[in-house]
Amino acid sequence: MSSNMMLQKMVLLMISFLVVTWIIISQNSTKFWSTLNLSISLYHWNTSTKSPPFPKTPVSPLKPPTDTELRIKAIVEKLDQQIPPRPFAHVNTTTSAAHSTATVLNPRHTYCKGDQLDVLLEAKDYLGRKKQYGGDFLRARMSSPSLEAGAAGKVTDFNNGTYLVSFTLFWEGPVFLSLLLIHPSEGVSALWRARNQGYDKVVFKGKFVNGTSHVFTECGLTLNSSAELCKYLDDRDEEAFYCVKPQHLPCEALTHMTTRNQKISYLTMQEKGLFHRSKVGVEMMTDIKHIDVSRCNKSEKMTAKCQVGIKTPVPGGYTLQGRWITTFCNQIQLNTTKINDCLKGKLIYLLGDSTLRQWIYYLPKVVKTLKLFDLHETGVFKKHVLLDAERHTQIQWKKHSYPFVTLQLYSVIDDDYIPREIDRLPGDKNTAIVISFGQHFRPFPIDVFLRRALGVRKAIERLFLRSPTTKVIIKTENIREMHLDTERFGDFHGYIQYLTMKDIFKDLNVGVIDAWDMTIAYGTNTVHPPDHVIGSQINMFLNYIC
């Protein structure tokens, strides 16, 4: 009995010991996990409230590309195929205007108004050897200076060193033919590579204001900086602009912007030689004399009234006696009375660059009742408003947002991207919108221009859903100075934008003012064409809306 009792006591003792040990371990374990959890939660609190020295991209799974990104990628890939890299060893292997030959196909003694004249160009290099590939940037034009007449020609590239240059003989009389070699294909390839290599050919400086004091900081479409940045983002349209954040000032204190060209080039010294003044815009048809065009009693086809949605061919018109005449629709030349009647009750919004601002300056010269309304803003890039209170007419010009390139300081207080401006307009049958951008996009990689163009298209689609009767007109960009800073602002960049712009908007119910075609016809090599060209653009616009 005593041994059994002893055994029972020992078992109870062991059980008690195990229970006490389990309680102690359990208590210590609870304290351990509580401590660990507390330190984790403090760590997260500290990292989320402490300001890092510069913005960091949060770690997150890779997002699938958006529809806009996919569309941009597809367009760029197509352009890369059309502008392939060309090996450039020596200027002697590039296209020479003097050695190339131009031959009129099926020459005649008599040419009739309305006929097509074709010229075959065989491109050769400086050693007289035939080029084996195409891609030269050419500009064809015919003119009759005594008649103040001109028209663009059409160039077809067979991609083997030969080109077909076609001219439609729109008027009778002596006609002079011209084909300029703007850049050889090797220069085109170099410009395309240089354009898409960097965003830093132009530097932006933002002015941040605090009462009577201000500070300037570096800004841009992208910024390679370790400093804290102000981010001005439009997530919907995937637009972005950045400024280095000034000390002791909020990002909202940004009021003005200016730009400067950087001493940066992505061209080699050898490539730069291709853009010397003597090599840009060289005549290739020196051996072809003028031709005489007769009426030949040919009947002219009647065309429908000019209206939005109608397709515009190339060339879409010509100049005669200094006036633009369309070939694809029946254009009416409007006098002051008809212009007044057309504008009555209209709300017109001009959204874009200074080539559209020219309209605001031109219109009061022909419509005396339109007066500029003072909005108490300063500078040439302020919002401009023309009013005719009696006829209930308002015409407004507003610049597009970044990138806007100018040495002049301009306000960004009321700035917004064109898609956002369109979204604010209710629209109706008496509302018209004219859109033009491109010149300020030339110094930057093509994706910047494509993103804006696609955003504008989507905004127009939204506008037509709520107001299908609103008139929308796209004015393409002009040609400009031929020898001015080719790498940043050359017309090759503009031509690529011109082609992609027409393609992006081709199936929308919009009107097109083909300023590229028009300024070639007029022969104006200036970013701001003279008044008679502006008058022709406005007349075309009024034909669309009246």
PDB file of C-alpha atoms in Angstrom, residues 14-179:
ATOM      1  CA  MET A  14       5.114  15.344 -12.211  1.00  0.00           C
ATOM      2  CA  ILE A  15       1.737  16.420 -13.555  1.00  0.00           C
ATOM      3  CA  SER A  16       1.813  19.575 -11.387  1.00  0.00           C
ATOM      4  CA  PHE A  17       5.319  20.350 -12.602  1.00  0.00           C
ATOM      5  CA  LEU A  18       4.286  19.954 -16.256  1.00  0.00           C
ATOM      6  CA  VAL A  19       1.210  22.208 -15.770  1.00  0.00           C
ATOM      7  CA  VAL A  20       3.267  24.965 -14.134  1.00  0.00           C
ATOM      8  CA  THR A  21       5.950  24.726 -16.824  1.00  0.00           C
ATOM      9  CA  TRP A  22       3.313  24.948 -19.613  1.00  0.00           C
ATOM     10  CA  ILE A  23       1.767  28.055 -17.983  1.00  0.00           C
ATOM     11  CA  ILE A  24       5.148  29.798 -17.721  1.00  0.00           C
ATOM     12  CA  ILE A  25       6.088  28.977 -21.322  1.00  0.00           C
ATOM     13  CA  SER A  26       2.675  30.064 -22.536  1.00  0.00           C
ATOM     14  CA  GLN A  27       2.949  33.413 -20.729  1.00  0.00           C
ATOM     15  CA  ASN A  28       6.454  34.070 -22.059  1.00  0.00           C
ATOM     16  CA  SER A  29       5.398  33.051 -25.579  1.00  0.00           C
ATOM     17  CA  THR A  30       2.480  35.527 -25.499  1.00  0.00           C
ATOM     18  CA  LYS A  31       4.849  38.289 -24.412  1.00  0.00           C
ATOM     19  CA  PHE A  32       7.264  37.361 -27.251  1.00  0.00           C
ATOM     20  CA  TRP A  33       4.661  37.487 -30.055  1.00  0.00           C
ATOM     21  CA  SER A  34       3.143  40.630 -28.593  1.00  0.00           C
ATOM     22  CA  THR A  35       6.561  42.262 -28.664  1.00  0.00           C
ATOM     23  CA  LEU A  36       7.204  41.074 -32.246  1.00  0.00           C
ATOM     24  CA  ASN A  37       3.827  42.296 -33.462  1.00  0.00           C
ATOM     25  CA  LEU A  38       4.376  45.674 -31.804  1.00  0.00           C
ATOM     26  CA  SER A  39       7.767  46.123 -33.463  1.00  0.00           C
ATOM     27  CA  ILE A  40       6.340  45.209 -36.906  1.00  0.00           C
ATOM     28  CA  SER A  41       3.482  47.654 -36.577  1.00  0.00           C
ATOM     29  CA  LEU A  42       5.836  50.435 -35.409  1.00  0.00           C
ATOM     30  CA  TYR A  43       8.127  49.720 -38.359  1.00  0.00           C
ATOM     31  CA  HIS A  44       5.255  50.153 -40.830  1.00  0.00           C
ATOM     32  CA  TRP A  45       4.084  53.324 -39.103  1.00  0.00           C
ATOM     33  CA  ASN A  46       7.569  54.827 -39.274  1.00  0.00           C
ATOM     34  CA  THR A  47       8.125  54.042 -42.965  1.00  0.00           C
ATOM     35  CA  SER A  48       4.718  55.350 -43.998  1.00  0.00           C
ATOM     36  CA  THR A  49       5.056  58.690 -42.189  1.00  0.00           C
ATOM     37  CA  LYS A  50       8.735  59.442 -42.724  1.00  0.00           C
ATOM     38  CA  SER A  51       9.294  61.484 -45.883  1.00  0.00           C
ATOM     39  CA  PRO A  52      11.868  59.812 -48.113  1.00  0.00           C
ATOM     40  CA  PRO A  53      14.584  62.011 -49.673  1.00  0.00           C
ATOM     41  CA  PHE A  54      12.969  61.505 -53.107  1.00  0.00           C
ATOM     42  CA  PRO A  55       9.792  59.825 -54.413  1.00  0.00           C
ATOM     43  CA  LYS A  56      10.120  56.082 -54.774  1.00  0.00           C
ATOM     44  CA  THR A  57       8.074  53.817 -56.969  1.00  0.00           C
ATOM     45  CA  PRO A  58       6.097  51.440 -54.719  1.00  0.00           C
ATOM     46  CA  VAL A  59       6.877  47.756 -55.123  1.00  0.00           C
ATOM     47  CA  SER A  60       3.900  46.249 -56.936  1.00  0.00           C
ATOM     48  CA  PRO A  61       3.225  43.572 -59.524  1.00  0.00           C
ATOM     49  CA  LEU A  62       3.830  44.673 -63.124  1.00  0.00           C
ATOM     50  CA  LYS A  63       0.672  46.165 -64.570  1.00  0.00           C
ATOM     51  CA  PRO A  64      -0.462  45.026 -68.006  1.00  0.00           C
ATOM     52  CA  PRO A  65      -0.014  47.710 -70.703  1.00  0.00           C
ATOM     53  CA  THR A  66      -2.974  50.011 -71.234  1.00  0.00           C
ATOM     54  CA  ASP A  67      -4.825  50.345 -74.539  1.00  0.00           C
ATOM     55  CA  THR A  68      -3.060  53.669 -75.137  1.00  0.00           C
ATOM     56  CA  GLU A  69       0.367  52.143 -74.482  1.00  0.00           C
ATOM     57  CA  LEU A  70      -0.377  49.288 -76.872  1.00  0.00           C
ATOM     58  CA  ARG A  71      -1.578  51.684 -79.558  1.00  0.00           C
ATOM     59  CA  ILE A  72       1.517  53.882 -79.182  1.00  0.00           C
ATOM     60  CA  LYS A  73       3.761  50.816 -79.359  1.00  0.00           C
ATOM     61  CA  ALA A  74       2.055  49.620 -82.559  1.00  0.00           C
ATOM     62  CA  ILE A  75       2.367  53.029 -84.239  1.00  0.00           C
ATOM     63  CA  VAL A  76       6.039  53.402 -83.258  1.00  0.00           C
ATOM     64  CA  GLU A  77       6.835  49.898 -84.552  1.00  0.00           C
ATOM     65  CA  LYS A  78       5.180  50.781 -87.867  1.00  0.00           C
ATOM     66  CA  LEU A  79       7.160  54.019 -88.091  1.00  0.00           C
ATOM     67  CA  ASP A  80      10.405  52.193 -87.246  1.00  0.00           C
ATOM     68  CA  GLN A  81       9.761  49.895 -90.200  1.00  0.00           C
ATOM     69  CA  GLN A  82       9.144  52.864 -92.500  1.00  0.00           C
ATOM     70  CA  ILE A  83      12.261  54.698 -91.244  1.00  0.00           C
ATOM     71  CA  PRO A  84      14.837  51.916 -90.894  1.00  0.00           C
ATOM     72  CA  PRO A  85      18.403  52.607 -89.732  1.00  0.00           C
ATOM     73  CA  ARG A  86      20.677  53.503 -92.641  1.00  0.00           C
ATOM     74  CA  PRO A  87      24.433  52.925 -92.389  1.00  0.00           C
ATOM     75  CA  PHE A  88      26.315  56.176 -92.903  1.00  0.00           C
ATOM     76  CA  ALA A  89      30.029  55.910 -93.625  1.00  0.00           C
ATOM     77  CA  HIS A  90      30.718  58.962 -95.790  1.00  0.00           C
ATOM     78  CA  VAL A  91      28.810  61.831 -97.384  1.00  0.00           C
ATOM     79  CA  ASN A  92      29.739  60.415-100.808  1.00  0.00           C
ATOM     80  CA  THR A  93      27.374  57.486-100.242  1.00  0.00           C
ATOM     81  CA  THR A  94      24.377  59.733 -99.496  1.00  0.00           C
ATOM     82  CA  THR A  95      21.859  61.070-102.000  1.00  0.00           C
ATOM     83  CA  SER A  96      23.154  63.878-104.222  1.00  0.00           C
ATOM     84  CA  ALA A  97      20.687  66.307-105.797  1.00  0.00           C
ATOM     85  CA  ALA A  98      23.195  67.185-108.518  1.00  0.00           C
ATOM     86  CA  HIS A  99      23.851  63.567-109.579  1.00  0.00           C
ATOM     87  CA  SER A 100      20.234  62.340-109.368  1.00  0.00           C
ATOM     88  CA  THR A 101      18.185  62.350-112.579  1.00  0.00           C
ATOM     89  CA  ALA A 102      14.551  63.414-113.102  1.00  0.00           C
ATOM     90  CA  THR A 103      12.703  62.395-116.273  1.00  0.00           C
ATOM     91  CA  VAL A 104       9.234  63.468-117.387  1.00  0.00           C
ATOM     92  CA  LEU A 105       7.211  60.365-118.270  1.00  0.00           C
ATOM     93  CA  ASN A 106       5.245  60.422-121.530  1.00  0.00           C
ATOM     94  CA  PRO A 107       6.154  64.050-122.361  1.00  0.00           C
ATOM     95  CA  ARG A 108       3.717  65.975-124.584  1.00  0.00           C
ATOM     96  CA  HIS A 109       3.731  69.112-126.635  1.00  0.00           C
ATOM     97  CA  THR A 110       0.433  70.200-125.081  1.00  0.00           C
ATOM     98  CA  TYR A 111      -0.740  69.761-121.516  1.00  0.00           C
ATOM     99  CA  CYS A 112      -4.332  70.385-120.526  1.00  0.00           C
ATOM    100  CA  LYS A 113      -5.737  71.784-117.311  1.00  0.00           C
ATOM    101  CA  GLY A 114      -6.641  68.833-115.082  1.00  0.00           C
ATOM    102  CA  ASP A 115      -4.013  66.484-116.552  1.00  0.00           C
ATOM    103  CA  GLN A 116      -1.500  64.650-114.391  1.00  0.00           C
ATOM    104  CA  LEU A 117       2.187  65.058-115.123  1.00  0.00           C
ATOM    105  CA  ASP A 118       4.501  62.356-113.789  1.00  0.00           C
ATOM    106  CA  VAL A 119       8.228  62.588-113.223  1.00  0.00           C
ATOM    107  CA  LEU A 120      10.473  59.598-112.481  1.00  0.00           C
ATOM    108  CA  LEU A 121      13.331  60.412-110.117  1.00  0.00           C
ATOM    109  CA  GLU A 122      16.377  58.155-109.939  1.00  0.00           C
ATOM    110  CA  ALA A 123      18.350  58.961-106.798  1.00  0.00           C
ATOM    111  CA  LYS A 124      22.145  58.695-107.012  1.00  0.00           C
ATOM    112  CA  ASP A 125      24.943  59.324-104.568  1.00  0.00           C
ATOM    113  CA  TYR A 126      27.852  61.766-104.918  1.00  0.00           C
ATOM    114  CA  LEU A 127      29.846  59.141-106.821  1.00  0.00           C
ATOM    115  CA  GLY A 128      27.052  58.818-109.397  1.00  0.00           C
ATOM    116  CA  ARG A 129      25.946  55.387-108.219  1.00  0.00           C
ATOM    117  CA  LYS A 130      22.234  54.566-108.110  1.00  0.00           C
ATOM    118  CA  LYS A 131      20.840  54.359-104.595  1.00  0.00           C
ATOM    119  CA  GLN A 132      19.514  50.909-103.685  1.00  0.00           C
ATOM    120  CA  TYR A 133      17.004  52.063-101.066  1.00  0.00           C
ATOM    121  CA  GLY A 134      14.539  54.920-100.591  1.00  0.00           C
ATOM    122  CA  GLY A 135      13.592  57.066 -97.624  1.00  0.00           C
ATOM    123  CA  ASP A 136      14.797  60.457 -98.890  1.00  0.00           C
ATOM    124  CA  PHE A 137      12.708  63.359 -97.541  1.00  0.00           C
ATOM    125  CA  LEU A 138      11.522  65.176-100.680  1.00  0.00           C
ATOM    126  CA  ARG A 139       9.164  68.111-101.239  1.00  0.00           C
ATOM    127  CA  ALA A 140       7.438  68.564-104.604  1.00  0.00           C
ATOM    128  CA  ARG A 141       5.780  71.818-105.661  1.00  0.00           C
ATOM    129  CA  MET A 142       4.596  73.442-108.874  1.00  0.00           C
ATOM    130  CA  SER A 143       4.046  77.172-109.231  1.00  0.00           C
ATOM    131  CA  SER A 144       3.279  80.103-111.516  1.00  0.00           C
ATOM    132  CA  PRO A 145       4.590  83.232-109.764  1.00  0.00           C
ATOM    133  CA  SER A 146       2.892  85.638-112.211  1.00  0.00           C
ATOM    134  CA  LEU A 147      -0.475  84.044-111.358  1.00  0.00           C
ATOM    135  CA  GLU A 148       0.255  83.791-107.616  1.00  0.00           C
ATOM    136  CA  ALA A 149      -0.432  80.084-108.091  1.00  0.00           C
ATOM    137  CA  GLY A 150       1.035  77.050-106.397  1.00  0.00           C
ATOM    138  CA  ALA A 151       0.284  73.439-105.454  1.00  0.00           C
ATOM    139  CA  ALA A 152       2.016  70.561-103.729  1.00  0.00           C
ATOM    140  CA  GLY A 153       3.038  67.503-105.698  1.00  0.00           C
ATOM    141  CA  LYS A 154       2.719  63.903-104.560  1.00  0.00           C
ATOM    142  CA  VAL A 155       5.810  61.719-104.053  1.00  0.00           C
ATOM    143  CA  THR A 156       5.614  57.909-104.181  1.00  0.00           C
ATOM    144  CA  ASP A 157       8.660  56.089-102.804  1.00  0.00           C
ATOM    145  CA  PHE A 158       9.350  52.691-104.418  1.00  0.00           C
ATOM    146  CA  ASN A 159      11.977  51.971-101.712  1.00  0.00           C
ATOM    147  CA  ASN A 160      14.631  51.085-104.296  1.00  0.00           C
ATOM    148  CA  GLY A 161      16.120  54.511-105.031  1.00  0.00           C
ATOM    149  CA  THR A 162      13.409  55.555-107.497  1.00  0.00           C
ATOM    150  CA  TYR A 163      10.463  57.857-106.867  1.00  0.00           C
ATOM    151  CA  LEU A 164       7.357  58.824-108.824  1.00  0.00           C
ATOM    152  CA  VAL A 165       6.575  62.537-108.495  1.00  0.00           C
ATOM    153  CA  SER A 166       3.044  63.440-109.636  1.00  0.00           C
ATOM    154  CA  PHE A 167       1.622  66.900-110.328  1.00  0.00           C
ATOM    155  CA  THR A 168      -2.015  67.700-111.073  1.00  0.00           C
ATOM    156  CA  LEU A 169      -2.146  70.653-113.484  1.00  0.00           C
ATOM    157  CA  PHE A 170      -4.802  72.737-111.752  1.00  0.00           C
ATOM    158  CA  TRP A 171      -4.512  75.964-113.785  1.00  0.00           C
ATOM    159  CA  GLU A 172      -3.559  77.115-117.253  1.00  0.00           C
ATOM    160  CA  GLY A 173      -0.465  79.095-118.116  1.00  0.00           C
ATOM    161  CA  PRO A 174       3.289  78.611-117.613  1.00  0.00           C
ATOM    162  CA  VAL A 175       4.014  76.159-114.782  1.00  0.00           C
ATOM    163  CA  PHE A 176       7.383  75.639-113.073  1.00  0.00           C
ATOM    164  CA  LEU A 177       8.171  72.316-111.399  1.00  0.00           C
ATOM    165  CA  SER A 178      10.300  71.894-108.274  1.00  0.00           C
ATOM    166  CA  LEU A 179      11.522  68.906-106.303  1.00  0.00           C
TER     167      LEU A 179
END
